[in-house]
PDB file of C-alpha atoms in Angstrom:
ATOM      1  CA  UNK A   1     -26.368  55.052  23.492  1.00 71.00           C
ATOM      2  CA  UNK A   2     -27.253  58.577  22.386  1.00 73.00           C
ATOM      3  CA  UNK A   3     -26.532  59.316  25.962  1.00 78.00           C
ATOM      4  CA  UNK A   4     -23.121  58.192  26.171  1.00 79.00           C
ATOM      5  CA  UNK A   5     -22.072  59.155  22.762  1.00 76.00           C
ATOM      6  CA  UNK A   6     -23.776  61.559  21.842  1.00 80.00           C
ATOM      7  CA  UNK A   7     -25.119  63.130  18.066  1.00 78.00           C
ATOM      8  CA  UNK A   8     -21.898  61.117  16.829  1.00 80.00           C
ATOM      9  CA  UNK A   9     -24.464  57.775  17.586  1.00 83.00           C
ATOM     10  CA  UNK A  10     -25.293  56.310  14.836  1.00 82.00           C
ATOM     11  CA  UNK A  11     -29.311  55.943  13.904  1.00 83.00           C
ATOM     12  CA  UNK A  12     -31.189  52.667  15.166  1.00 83.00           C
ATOM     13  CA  UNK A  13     -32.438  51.768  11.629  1.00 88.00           C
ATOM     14  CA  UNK A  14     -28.727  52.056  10.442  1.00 85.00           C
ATOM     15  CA  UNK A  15     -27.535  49.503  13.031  1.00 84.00           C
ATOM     16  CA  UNK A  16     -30.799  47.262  11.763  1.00 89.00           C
ATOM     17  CA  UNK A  17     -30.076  47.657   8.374  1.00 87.00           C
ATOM     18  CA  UNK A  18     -26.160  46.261   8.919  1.00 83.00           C
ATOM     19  CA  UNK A  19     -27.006  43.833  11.012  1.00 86.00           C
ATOM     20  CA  UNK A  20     -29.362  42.122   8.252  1.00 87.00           C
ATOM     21  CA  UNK A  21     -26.604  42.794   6.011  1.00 82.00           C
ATOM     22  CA  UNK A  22     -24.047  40.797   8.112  1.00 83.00           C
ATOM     23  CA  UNK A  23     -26.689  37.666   8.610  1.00 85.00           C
ATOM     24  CA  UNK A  24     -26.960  37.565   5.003  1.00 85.00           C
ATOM     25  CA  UNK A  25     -23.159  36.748   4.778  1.00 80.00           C
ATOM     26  CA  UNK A  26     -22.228  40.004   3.520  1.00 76.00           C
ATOM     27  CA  UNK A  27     -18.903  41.327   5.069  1.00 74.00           C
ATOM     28  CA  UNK A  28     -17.825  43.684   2.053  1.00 74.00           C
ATOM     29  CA  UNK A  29     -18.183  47.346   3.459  1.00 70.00           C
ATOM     30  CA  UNK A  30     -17.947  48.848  -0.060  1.00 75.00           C
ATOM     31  CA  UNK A  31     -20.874  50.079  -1.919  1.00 71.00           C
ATOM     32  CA  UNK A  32     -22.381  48.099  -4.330  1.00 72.00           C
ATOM     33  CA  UNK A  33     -22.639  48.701  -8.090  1.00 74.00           C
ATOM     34  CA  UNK A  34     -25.521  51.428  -8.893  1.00 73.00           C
ATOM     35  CA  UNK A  35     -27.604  51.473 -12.199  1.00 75.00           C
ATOM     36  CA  UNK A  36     -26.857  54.957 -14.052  1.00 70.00           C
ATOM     37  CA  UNK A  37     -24.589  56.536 -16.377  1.00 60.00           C
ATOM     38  CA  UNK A  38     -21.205  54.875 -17.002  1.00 61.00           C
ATOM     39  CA  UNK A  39     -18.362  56.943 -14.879  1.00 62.00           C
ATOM     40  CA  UNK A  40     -15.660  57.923 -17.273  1.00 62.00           C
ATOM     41  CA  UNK A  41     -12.124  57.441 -16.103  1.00 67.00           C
ATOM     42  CA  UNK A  42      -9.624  60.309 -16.851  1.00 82.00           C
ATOM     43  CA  UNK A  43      -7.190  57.840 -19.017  1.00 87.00           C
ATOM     44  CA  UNK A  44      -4.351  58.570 -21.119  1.00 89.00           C
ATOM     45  CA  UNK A  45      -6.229  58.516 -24.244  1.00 91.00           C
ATOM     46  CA  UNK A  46      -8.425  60.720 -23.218  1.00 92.00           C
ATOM     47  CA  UNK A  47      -5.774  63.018 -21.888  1.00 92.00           C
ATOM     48  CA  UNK A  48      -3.511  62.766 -25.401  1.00 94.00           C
ATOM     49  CA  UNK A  49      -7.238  63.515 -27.411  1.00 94.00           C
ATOM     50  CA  UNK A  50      -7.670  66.786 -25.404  1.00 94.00           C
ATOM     51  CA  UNK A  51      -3.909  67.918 -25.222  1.00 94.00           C
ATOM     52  CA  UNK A  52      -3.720  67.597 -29.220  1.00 94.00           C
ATOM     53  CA  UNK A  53      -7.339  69.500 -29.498  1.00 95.00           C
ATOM     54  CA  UNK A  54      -5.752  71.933 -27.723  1.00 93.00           C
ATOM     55  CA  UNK A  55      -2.514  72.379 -29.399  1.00 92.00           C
ATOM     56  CA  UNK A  56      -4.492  72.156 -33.001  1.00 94.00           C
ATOM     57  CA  UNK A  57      -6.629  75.116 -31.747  1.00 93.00           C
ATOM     58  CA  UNK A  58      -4.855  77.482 -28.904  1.00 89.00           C
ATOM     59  CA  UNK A  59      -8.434  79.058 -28.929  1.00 90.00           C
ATOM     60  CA  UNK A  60     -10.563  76.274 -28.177  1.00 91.00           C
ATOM     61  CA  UNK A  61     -13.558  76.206 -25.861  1.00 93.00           C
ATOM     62  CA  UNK A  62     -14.184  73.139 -23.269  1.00 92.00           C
ATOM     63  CA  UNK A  63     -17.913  73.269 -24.943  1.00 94.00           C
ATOM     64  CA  UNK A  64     -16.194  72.623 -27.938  1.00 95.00           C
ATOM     65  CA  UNK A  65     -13.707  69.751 -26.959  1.00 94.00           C
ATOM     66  CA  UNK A  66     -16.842  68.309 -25.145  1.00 93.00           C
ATOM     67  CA  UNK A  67     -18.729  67.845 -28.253  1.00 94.00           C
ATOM     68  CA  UNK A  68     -15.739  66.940 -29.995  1.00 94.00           C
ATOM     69  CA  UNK A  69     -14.998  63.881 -27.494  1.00 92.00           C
ATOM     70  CA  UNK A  70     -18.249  63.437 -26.389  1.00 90.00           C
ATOM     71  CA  UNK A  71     -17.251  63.635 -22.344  1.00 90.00           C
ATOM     72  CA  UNK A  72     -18.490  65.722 -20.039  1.00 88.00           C
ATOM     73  CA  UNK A  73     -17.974  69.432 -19.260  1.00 91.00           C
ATOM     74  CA  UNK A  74     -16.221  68.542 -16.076  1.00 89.00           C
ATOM     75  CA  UNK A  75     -13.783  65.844 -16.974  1.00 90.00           C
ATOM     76  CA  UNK A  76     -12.906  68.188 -19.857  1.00 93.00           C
ATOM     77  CA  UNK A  77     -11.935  71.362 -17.030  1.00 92.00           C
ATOM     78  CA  UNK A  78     -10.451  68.424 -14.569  1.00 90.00           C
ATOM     79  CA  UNK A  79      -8.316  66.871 -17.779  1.00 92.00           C
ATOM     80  CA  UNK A  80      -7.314  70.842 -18.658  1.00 93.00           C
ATOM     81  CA  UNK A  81      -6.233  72.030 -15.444  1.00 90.00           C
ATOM     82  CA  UNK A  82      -4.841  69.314 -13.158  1.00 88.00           C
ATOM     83  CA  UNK A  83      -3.880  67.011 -15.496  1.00 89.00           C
ATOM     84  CA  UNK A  84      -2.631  69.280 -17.971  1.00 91.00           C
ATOM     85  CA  UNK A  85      -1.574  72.185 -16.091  1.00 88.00           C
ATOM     86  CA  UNK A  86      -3.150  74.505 -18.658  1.00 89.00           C
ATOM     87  CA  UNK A  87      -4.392  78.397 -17.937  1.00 86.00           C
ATOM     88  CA  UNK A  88      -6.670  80.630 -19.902  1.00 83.00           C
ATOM     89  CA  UNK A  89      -4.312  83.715 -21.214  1.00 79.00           C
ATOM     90  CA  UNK A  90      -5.848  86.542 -23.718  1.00 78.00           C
ATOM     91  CA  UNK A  91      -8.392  83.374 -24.946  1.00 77.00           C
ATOM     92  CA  UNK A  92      -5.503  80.679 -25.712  1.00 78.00           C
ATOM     93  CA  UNK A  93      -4.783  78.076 -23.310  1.00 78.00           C
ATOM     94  CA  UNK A  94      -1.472  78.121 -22.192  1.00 77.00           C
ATOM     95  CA  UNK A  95       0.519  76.247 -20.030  1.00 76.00           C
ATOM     96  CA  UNK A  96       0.874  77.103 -16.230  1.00 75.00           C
ATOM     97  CA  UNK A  97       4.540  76.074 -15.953  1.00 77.00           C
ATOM     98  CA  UNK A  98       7.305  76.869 -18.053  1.00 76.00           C
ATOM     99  CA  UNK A  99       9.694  74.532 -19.417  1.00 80.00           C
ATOM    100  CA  UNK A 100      13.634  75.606 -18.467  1.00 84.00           C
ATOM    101  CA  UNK A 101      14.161  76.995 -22.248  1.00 88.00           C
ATOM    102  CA  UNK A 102      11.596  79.117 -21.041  1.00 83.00           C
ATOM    103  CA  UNK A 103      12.906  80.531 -18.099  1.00 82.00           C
ATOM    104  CA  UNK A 104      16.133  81.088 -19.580  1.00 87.00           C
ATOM    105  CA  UNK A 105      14.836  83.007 -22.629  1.00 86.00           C
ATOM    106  CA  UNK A 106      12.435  85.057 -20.576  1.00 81.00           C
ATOM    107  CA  UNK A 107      15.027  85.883 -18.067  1.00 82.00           C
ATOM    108  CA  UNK A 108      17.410  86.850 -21.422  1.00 84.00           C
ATOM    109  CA  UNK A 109      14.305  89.491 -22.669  1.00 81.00           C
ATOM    110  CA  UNK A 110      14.587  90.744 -19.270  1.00 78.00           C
ATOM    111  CA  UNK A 111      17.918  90.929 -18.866  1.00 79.00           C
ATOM    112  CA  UNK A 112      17.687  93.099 -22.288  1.00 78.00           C
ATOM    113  CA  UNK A 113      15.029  95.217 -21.403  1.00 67.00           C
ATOM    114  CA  UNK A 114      16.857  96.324 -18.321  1.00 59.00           C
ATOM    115  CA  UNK A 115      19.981  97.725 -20.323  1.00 56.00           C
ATOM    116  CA  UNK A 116      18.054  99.498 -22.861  1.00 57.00           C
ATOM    117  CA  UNK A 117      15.990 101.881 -19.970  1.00 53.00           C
TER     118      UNK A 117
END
């Protein structure tokens, strides 16, 4: 086989190991449940509890809100900055995108700026 397909072949034992598999009437291709720690899911809860940590404490570290919600490290950073679309700015996190009041009242600073030079 290794012939005709090449390093893309899968390994003998592999092939062993799903055949016994299949004989023993399993035909789900999913892994099975492992023993370990508990997976937390990124829920709303969770979200809302970091979001108003956050917006209690502009200057709050993700140590901090870790300890805080007892969650890891990295759910904290993945909740932060895709969820919650927040940015690190002079040590306050801040949001990414700006909400259309905003834009309008940054473009009217501008807008001032501009006359008074």
């Amino acid at each position: 086989m290794k012939e005709v397909y090449g390093e893309q072949c899968l390994a003998q034992c592999t092939i062993f190991r799903w055949c016994r598999r299949y004989e023993a009437r399993r035909v789900n291709i999913k892994d099975l449940p492992r023993p370990g720690q508990v997976h937390v899911v990124t829920n709303s809860a969770t979200i809302s509890s970091v979001d108003e940590l956050i917006r209690q404490n502009r200057r709050t570290a993700t140590r901090e809100i870790t300890a805080e919600l007892s969650i890891s490290k990295g759910t904290v950073h993945h909740i932060i900055h895709r969820k919650l679309g927040y940015g690190k700015v002079c040590a306050q996190w801040v949001p990414k995108h700006l909400s259309e009041y905003q834009k309008t009242a940054r473009m009217g600073v501008c807008l001032t700026q501009e006359f008074l030079h």
